[in-house]
Amino acid sequence: MLLKRFLSIIQLYIISIRIISVFSNGVPDIFIRNNNVKRSSKEIIIHFNDTNFYNMETIINQNQNTNELIIRFVDNYYDLSLLWYSVELEIKANVSIIGNKNGTIFDFKGDHRGRVCFNFIKTENVAVKVENLILQNFSTQGVYIEKEIIKVIAGKNDLQVIFNNCVFRNNDYHIIQYDIHTNNGEIFPITQFIFNECDFYNNKERLIFVYQHSDIRDYRSINMNVTKCNFINNRGLFFTFDSYLTIDDCYFSDVDRDSDLSFENVFYYSPIPSISKAVLDIKNSKFENINVKSELPLITANNLILKIENTSFKNCYSAYGYLFNIFYKFSIPHININNSTFTETSALFRGKALKLMISDTNFYNITINKYIPLLSDAKYSSVVVVNSKFDKISLMNGFVNEETSCSFYNTDLNNIKSSSNSLLYTKYHNIYIDGMNIENVSCYGDGSFILFETGDAENRLTIKNLNIKKSNFNGPFIKLEGNYGEVIFENSNLSDVNTYGSIIKDKLEKI
């Protein structure tokens, strides 16, 4: 008898206990699971149109007395327009809001009732997880109000909000806003905001807004990961201040400007002041069939550290003429494009003081019908191109802004046409080429391959291991102008090259 009693006590600590409670107020379907003494979870099932549905705010706020509260929306469809309030949730523990495996529809039906605010002000080190939900038809009916579908408020940046397998579609107002207070840029080794395998379709205004409140702000304080997500036919995607955004294995198509014209937001917008920085890290992703009709680029930012790796841009254009517009005030490595492709796109960068590194990247079938350079139209900048290819390119200008230092290593140029004065034109800056193969390049007008203009300071033109054939230039191959310059020409071959006049035209005062 004593042995049986002892075994029963031990069993209480080993097996999971499931308690079914029915409250006196008529709230059904509340389950508590205790896995051990220290950790417990509670489950609440909410059906459409039951008592729980109309009292979900009270139910969620009053049942966070365990380590985790799990809210299950098990039906296929919920009409949120029947609610007469926003759902204001005080987060005190881990909370999971989960739809059924096929995706539970939350339909706002052209209204904003039923929107959710997660308030983390009074808690620390907790997470909210949202899973298997389809949020659709949210609207403020043309009125500007501070009401997004989901708002997150936190007094500290040690929280997590995770969206798994969710769909946001056919919404015509803001979707998610994060207002996060940090203690002078305090850094925690976590990713605060996560989107996994989510889809965004046919949304008319900004999708995700992130703002960091702090006297001293650090982009490492706010981290967001977007992984395996699809973005199709959206307007105004990411609006961030002082954050680190990583986009991995995502697809983007049909992007345009936020319908709220007070924001210059297309794909990414970060208008942070000069004292701050932000990071955008894009990898393993695809951008295609994008035609921005407004005079804005895909990215508009100040002091942005931009990383693009193993990513393709195909049939991506903007009426602005450039894909990216970035200005800097910091002397740091700014832009790194690696192992990527640009096919049938607008020109790349406009801005100021860029430091651009392009490696193992290919450019195909690009026609620029404006008098702007292909890679960078940014003064006081530097461009380095390594192990990259340019094929079937038609330009009215050259490769870079003239007030740019440029270097090319192991680069191929094939089937290039330009009506500019030169493909490479620098004014008071250096050009360095080591390993370049050129074939079927034509410069019309008064065009040369290189126009090297110097000032009072001595600049340097270095060309090593250059091989060029089957090319035509309506000017000299290299034109030298200005005061003082140093020219180094080593181990290079020209074959079947037609120029107007000499190969090198030297008008330097001192060389």
XYZ file of C-alpha atoms in Angstrom:
511
model
C 0.000 0.000 0.000
C 2.814 2.385 0.949
C 4.699 1.441 -2.217
C 1.685 2.242 -4.421
C 1.262 5.597 -2.707
C 4.937 6.415 -3.174
C 4.794 5.539 -6.880
C 1.731 7.750 -7.326
C 3.576 10.734 -5.856
C 6.590 10.155 -8.115
C 4.292 9.921 -11.111
C 2.939 13.401 -10.429
C 6.425 14.836 -11.062
C 7.145 12.783 -14.172
C 4.035 12.809 -16.306
C 2.217 15.819 -17.686
C -0.948 16.890 -15.827
C -3.835 18.241 -17.787
C -6.442 20.192 -15.859
C -9.676 21.200 -17.453
C -11.296 24.223 -15.828
C -14.681 25.735 -16.476
C -14.982 29.205 -14.990
C -18.138 30.524 -13.387
C -18.317 33.349 -15.953
C -18.969 30.835 -18.701
C -15.459 30.781 -20.220
C -14.951 27.215 -21.507
C -12.001 25.294 -22.914
C -9.136 26.356 -20.641
C -6.391 23.769 -20.318
C -3.349 23.837 -18.041
C -0.338 21.658 -18.776
C 2.337 21.266 -16.107
C 5.494 19.694 -17.492
C 7.351 20.113 -14.210
C 7.176 22.145 -11.042
C 8.925 25.219 -12.468
C 7.358 25.331 -15.937
C 3.702 25.306 -16.853
C 1.495 26.349 -19.724
C -2.155 27.140 -20.095
C -4.244 26.693 -23.240
C -7.376 28.601 -24.143
C -9.475 27.661 -27.151
C -11.464 30.445 -28.796
C -14.241 29.670 -31.254
C -15.797 32.268 -33.507
C -18.825 33.919 -31.917
C -18.466 32.195 -28.536
C -18.054 33.972 -25.197
C -14.281 33.767 -25.432
C -14.274 35.562 -28.778
C -16.017 38.653 -27.430
C -13.935 38.638 -24.242
C -10.515 37.708 -25.625
C -8.799 40.810 -24.214
C -9.913 40.010 -20.660
C -9.198 36.316 -21.051
C -5.658 36.829 -22.303
C -4.805 39.538 -19.778
C -6.140 37.568 -16.804
C -4.644 34.173 -17.614
C -0.919 34.881 -17.817
C -0.166 33.306 -14.447
C 1.868 30.471 -15.967
C 5.098 30.447 -17.911
C 3.230 30.302 -21.233
C -0.286 31.095 -22.347
C -1.407 29.422 -25.576
C -4.436 30.853 -27.372
C -5.827 28.585 -30.072
C -8.167 29.897 -32.763
C -9.312 26.548 -34.093
C -12.041 27.632 -36.524
C -11.369 28.557 -40.145
C -12.866 32.062 -40.045
C -13.294 34.901 -37.545
C -15.131 38.147 -38.356
C -13.206 40.762 -36.366
C -15.510 43.578 -37.468
C -17.966 42.260 -34.860
C -15.645 43.468 -32.109
C -16.267 46.994 -30.820
C -12.794 47.706 -29.547
C -9.110 47.201 -30.088
C -7.627 44.233 -28.263
C -5.185 45.768 -25.734
C -2.931 43.063 -24.302
C -0.618 43.503 -21.318
C 2.117 40.926 -21.851
C 3.350 39.418 -18.583
C 4.380 35.933 -19.750
C 5.118 34.074 -22.969
C 2.022 34.167 -25.171
C 1.345 32.087 -28.299
C -1.572 32.939 -30.586
C -2.084 30.029 -32.963
C -4.529 29.373 -35.777
C -5.384 25.993 -37.234
C -2.941 24.145 -39.465
C -4.670 25.321 -42.670
C -4.543 28.981 -41.642
C -7.214 30.770 -39.639
C -8.676 33.866 -41.303
C -8.988 37.072 -39.279
C -11.214 39.231 -41.472
C -11.474 42.941 -40.617
C -14.024 43.392 -43.427
C -12.914 46.911 -44.348
C -12.738 48.146 -40.750
C -10.076 48.518 -38.040
C -11.947 46.969 -35.123
C -10.158 43.976 -33.674
C -6.647 45.379 -34.116
C -4.170 44.205 -31.464
C -1.701 46.063 -29.267
C 0.953 44.059 -27.409
C 2.165 46.110 -24.448
C 5.452 44.859 -22.941
C 5.924 47.840 -20.627
C 5.618 45.869 -17.373
C 7.576 42.742 -18.203
C 10.997 41.442 -19.256
C 12.425 38.485 -21.177
C 9.171 37.233 -22.660
C 8.026 36.386 -26.174
C 4.842 36.619 -28.198
C 4.423 34.087 -31.002
C 1.778 34.423 -33.722
C 1.255 31.399 -35.949
C -0.970 30.186 -38.803
C -3.085 33.340 -39.079
C -4.385 35.088 -42.207
C -5.050 38.789 -41.553
C -7.039 40.484 -44.295
C -9.136 43.483 -45.346
C -7.935 45.906 -42.642
C -8.841 49.537 -43.339
C -9.316 52.904 -41.664
C -11.623 53.896 -44.510
C -9.343 56.642 -45.765
C -8.816 58.330 -42.390
C -5.274 58.726 -41.007
C -5.245 57.380 -37.443
C -2.574 55.763 -35.282
C -4.048 52.295 -35.608
C -2.090 49.504 -37.247
C -3.242 45.896 -37.422
C -0.622 45.031 -34.806
C 1.277 47.432 -32.562
C 4.088 46.440 -30.212
C 5.086 48.744 -27.354
C 8.031 47.857 -25.137
C 9.894 49.691 -22.404
C 12.959 47.542 -22.980
C 14.466 45.675 -25.907
C 14.737 42.221 -24.300
C 11.514 40.937 -25.855
C 10.659 38.791 -28.873
C 7.738 38.923 -31.286
C 7.671 36.005 -33.728
C 5.389 35.471 -36.732
C 5.366 31.959 -38.185
C 3.460 30.955 -41.317
C 1.192 34.002 -41.364
C -0.433 35.786 -44.311
C -1.162 39.517 -44.557
C -3.316 40.325 -47.575
C -5.597 42.962 -49.069
C -4.993 45.530 -46.325
C -4.990 49.249 -47.134
C -3.479 50.636 -43.936
C -0.378 50.100 -41.809
C 0.205 46.509 -40.759
C 2.801 46.312 -37.957
C 4.474 48.990 -35.850
C 7.181 48.460 -33.233
C 7.810 51.243 -30.687
C 10.762 50.121 -28.599
C 12.513 51.982 -25.784
C 16.145 51.090 -25.193
C 18.398 52.086 -22.333
C 20.864 54.268 -24.260
C 21.321 51.649 -26.944
C 21.579 48.658 -24.609
C 22.324 45.472 -26.565
C 20.832 42.028 -25.909
C 22.004 38.881 -27.770
C 18.559 38.181 -29.230
C 16.564 38.895 -32.354
C 13.584 40.926 -31.226
C 11.367 40.579 -34.302
C 11.156 37.476 -36.492
C 9.100 36.587 -39.575
C 9.325 32.966 -40.752
C 7.558 31.721 -43.899
C 5.080 34.591 -44.020
C 3.356 36.006 -47.101
C 2.409 39.623 -47.817
C 0.007 40.151 -50.738
C -1.782 43.213 -52.131
C -1.172 45.627 -49.243
C -1.363 49.364 -49.996
C 0.569 51.035 -47.175
C 3.685 50.382 -45.169
C 4.074 46.877 -43.869
C 6.587 47.133 -41.033
C 7.644 50.194 -39.039
C 10.411 50.056 -36.412
C 11.294 52.944 -34.127
C 13.872 52.973 -31.348
C 13.325 55.466 -28.514
C 16.589 56.365 -26.789
C 18.888 59.326 -26.223
C 21.775 57.159 -27.460
C 20.713 54.771 -30.213
C 22.561 51.756 -31.564
C 21.421 49.700 -34.560
C 22.519 46.526 -32.728
C 19.836 47.141 -30.100
C 16.974 46.288 -32.474
C 17.300 43.178 -34.658
C 14.747 41.846 -37.129
C 14.990 38.681 -39.241
C 12.740 38.030 -42.242
C 13.209 34.488 -43.574
C 11.520 32.516 -46.368
C 8.835 35.157 -46.908
C 7.050 36.306 -50.073
C 6.166 39.933 -50.813
C 3.961 40.403 -53.879
C 2.144 43.603 -54.878
C 2.855 45.709 -51.802
C 3.472 49.423 -51.286
C 5.987 50.627 -48.725
C 7.594 47.592 -47.084
C 10.149 48.452 -44.384
C 10.380 51.764 -42.526
C 13.082 51.610 -39.856
C 15.156 53.768 -37.533
C 18.443 52.526 -36.068
C 17.923 48.799 -36.569
C 19.583 45.716 -38.027
C 17.330 44.064 -40.616
C 18.297 40.700 -42.122
C 16.358 39.385 -45.130
C 17.124 35.781 -46.073
C 15.638 33.581 -48.810
C 12.768 35.940 -49.625
C 10.936 36.855 -52.826
C 9.879 40.389 -53.832
C 7.744 41.389 -56.798
C 5.579 44.361 -57.822
C 6.675 46.916 -55.229
C 5.757 50.598 -55.288
C 5.509 53.664 -53.106
C 3.488 53.771 -49.907
C 0.099 55.301 -50.727
C 0.716 57.701 -47.818
C 2.707 60.298 -49.778
C 4.239 61.789 -46.622
C 6.630 58.810 -46.614
C 9.281 58.194 -49.282
C 9.022 54.475 -48.718
C 9.147 51.864 -51.473
C 11.091 48.783 -50.386
C 13.216 50.203 -47.548
C 13.238 53.655 -45.951
C 15.524 54.770 -43.130
C 15.661 58.565 -42.723
C 17.809 58.429 -39.591
C 19.829 61.478 -38.486
C 23.549 61.828 -39.025
C 24.436 60.575 -35.531
C 22.995 57.107 -36.155
C 23.362 54.120 -38.480
C 21.257 51.212 -39.706
C 22.065 47.862 -41.330
C 20.210 46.099 -44.143
C 21.514 42.602 -44.909
C 19.886 40.917 -47.938
C 20.927 37.393 -48.906
C 19.699 34.420 -50.941
C 16.740 36.435 -52.217
C 15.031 37.413 -55.483
C 13.709 40.764 -56.680
C 11.871 40.638 -59.977
C 9.183 42.326 -62.061
C 9.320 45.586 -60.146
C 8.433 48.856 -61.872
C 8.323 51.745 -59.413
C 6.207 54.378 -61.124
C 6.984 57.119 -58.613
C 10.212 59.151 -58.592
C 11.682 57.089 -55.768
C 14.259 54.281 -55.599
C 13.738 50.926 -53.910
C 15.975 52.003 -51.018
C 16.196 55.494 -49.515
C 18.463 55.822 -46.501
C 21.026 57.823 -44.583
C 24.096 56.142 -43.094
C 22.979 52.675 -44.147
C 25.357 49.723 -44.065
C 24.042 47.669 -46.991
C 24.979 44.041 -47.629
C 23.665 42.120 -50.651
C 24.763 38.508 -51.153
C 23.632 35.724 -53.482
C 20.664 37.810 -54.554
C 19.201 38.501 -57.991
C 17.503 41.602 -59.377
C 15.660 40.966 -62.638
C 13.392 43.346 -64.534
C 13.593 45.910 -61.726
C 13.085 49.560 -62.658
C 12.258 52.882 -61.072
C 11.139 56.140 -62.657
C 13.759 57.713 -60.397
C 16.427 56.075 -62.546
C 18.290 54.394 -59.675
C 17.523 51.409 -57.457
C 19.272 52.773 -54.362
C 19.732 56.264 -52.894
C 22.075 56.405 -49.887
C 23.918 59.290 -48.221
C 26.696 58.937 -45.660
C 28.501 60.928 -43.012
C 30.629 58.099 -41.590
C 33.968 56.805 -42.852
C 33.138 53.088 -42.682
C 32.643 50.287 -45.227
C 29.152 51.019 -46.452
C 28.014 48.781 -49.285
C 29.043 45.242 -50.143
C 27.479 43.366 -53.066
C 28.688 39.790 -53.459
C 27.771 36.850 -55.702
C 24.686 38.543 -57.102
C 23.145 39.335 -60.499
C 21.493 42.406 -62.003
C 19.536 41.711 -65.195
C 17.401 44.333 -66.954
C 17.478 46.928 -64.188
C 17.808 50.642 -63.610
C 21.165 52.111 -62.606
C 22.310 51.162 -59.129
C 23.363 53.944 -56.746
C 22.854 57.624 -56.213
C 23.995 59.409 -53.084
C 27.061 60.857 -51.457
C 30.321 59.519 -49.991
C 29.688 55.874 -50.900
C 32.200 53.115 -50.320
C 31.020 50.427 -52.714
C 32.528 46.944 -53.028
C 31.191 44.678 -55.805
C 32.546 41.127 -56.034
C 31.620 38.012 -58.041
C 28.610 39.831 -59.441
C 27.212 39.869 -62.984
C 25.356 42.584 -64.899
C 23.337 41.545 -67.975
C 21.058 43.185 -70.553
C 20.942 46.619 -68.966
C 19.915 49.725 -70.903
C 20.140 53.134 -69.231
C 18.262 55.773 -71.247
C 19.275 58.645 -68.986
C 22.557 60.488 -68.716
C 23.491 58.776 -65.455
C 26.255 56.252 -64.653
C 25.550 52.561 -64.276
C 27.110 51.761 -60.899
C 27.400 54.906 -58.828
C 26.353 58.515 -59.260
C 27.772 59.658 -55.928
C 30.399 62.306 -55.304
C 33.346 61.799 -52.972
C 33.028 58.038 -53.310
C 35.047 54.937 -54.069
C 34.038 51.899 -56.123
C 35.884 48.564 -56.161
C 34.820 45.807 -58.600
C 36.313 42.300 -58.276
C 35.734 39.104 -60.330
C 32.645 40.493 -62.022
C 31.137 40.535 -65.526
C 29.280 43.139 -67.574
C 27.537 41.916 -70.742
C 25.085 43.556 -73.150
C 25.103 46.970 -71.503
C 23.893 50.136 -73.272
C 24.644 53.491 -71.638
C 24.352 57.206 -72.271
C 26.967 57.775 -69.578
C 29.747 55.679 -68.073
C 30.195 53.424 -65.069
C 30.745 55.894 -62.205
C 30.401 59.548 -61.278
C 33.537 61.483 -62.241
C 34.280 62.434 -58.621
C 34.884 58.798 -57.714
C 37.972 56.659 -57.225
C 37.495 53.317 -58.971
C 39.353 50.005 -59.042
C 38.695 46.939 -61.208
C 40.232 43.504 -60.594
C 39.646 40.491 -62.889
C 36.660 42.041 -64.604
C 35.092 41.207 -67.995
C 33.375 43.775 -70.221
C 31.539 42.379 -73.250
C 29.102 43.927 -75.710
C 29.102 47.384 -74.142
C 27.777 50.471 -75.935
C 28.093 54.025 -74.657
C 27.361 57.462 -76.122
C 29.231 59.144 -73.269
C 32.597 60.904 -73.419
C 34.069 57.806 -71.785
C 33.178 54.598 -69.977
C 35.499 55.477 -67.105
C 35.790 59.159 -66.291
C 37.456 60.415 -63.122
C 38.166 63.967 -62.127
C 40.844 64.473 -59.450
C 40.625 60.801 -58.427
C 42.559 57.593 -59.131
C 41.798 54.710 -61.494
C 43.279 51.259 -60.890
C 42.811 48.307 -63.273
C 44.450 44.915 -62.784
C 43.074 42.115 -64.934
C 40.386 43.274 -67.349
C 39.123 41.554 -70.511
C 37.277 43.773 -72.972
C 35.538 42.582 -76.136
C 33.102 44.270 -78.496
C 32.980 47.587 -76.648
C 31.927 50.691 -78.586
C 32.039 54.314 -77.444
C 30.181 56.682 -79.781
C 30.117 60.445 -79.874
C 33.516 61.698 -78.728
C 33.979 58.600 -76.635
C 37.107 57.138 -75.084
C 37.434 54.159 -72.817
C 39.126 56.262 -70.108
C 39.060 60.018 -69.525
C 41.550 60.785 -66.756
C 41.467 64.388 -65.536
C 43.783 65.634 -62.803
C 44.132 68.814 -60.790
C 46.928 70.325 -58.718
C 47.248 67.159 -56.641
C 48.944 64.291 -58.429
C 46.526 61.490 -59.335
C 47.400 58.058 -60.637
C 46.114 55.933 -63.519
C 47.252 52.308 -63.273
C 46.477 49.703 -65.948
C 47.854 46.171 -65.631
C 46.964 42.948 -67.443
C 44.445 44.544 -69.772
C 43.292 42.592 -72.837
C 41.040 44.333 -75.326
C 39.852 43.262 -78.779
C 37.165 43.926 -81.381
C 36.312 47.342 -79.968
C 35.707 50.816 -81.390
C 36.162 54.282 -79.929
C 35.317 57.606 -81.579
C 38.094 59.183 -79.563
C 41.441 57.972 -78.271
C 41.432 54.835 -76.149
C 42.781 56.848 -73.209
C 42.556 60.626 -72.857
C 44.709 62.413 -70.259
C 43.884 65.977 -69.209
C 44.816 68.344 -66.399
C 47.919 69.363 -64.480
C 49.830 66.534 -62.833
C 49.372 62.791 -63.169
C 51.158 59.467 -62.974
C 50.343 56.796 -65.563
C 51.363 53.137 -65.221
C 50.650 50.821 -68.161
C 51.890 47.205 -67.832
C 51.463 43.819 -69.521
C 48.501 44.762 -71.683
C 47.345 43.809 -75.185
C 45.168 45.567 -77.740
C 43.934 43.633 -80.782
C 41.563 44.776 -83.518
C 40.874 48.052 -81.717
C 39.808 51.112 -83.703
C 40.300 54.593 -82.276
C 39.968 58.094 -83.656
C 43.501 59.397 -83.454
C 46.124 57.981 -81.147
C 45.684 55.199 -78.600
C 46.650 57.593 -75.814
C 46.079 61.345 -76.076
C 48.180 63.171 -73.497
C 47.230 66.743 -72.568
C 48.716 66.682 -69.067
C 51.075 69.505 -68.161
C 53.291 67.046 -66.292
C 53.283 63.249 -66.416
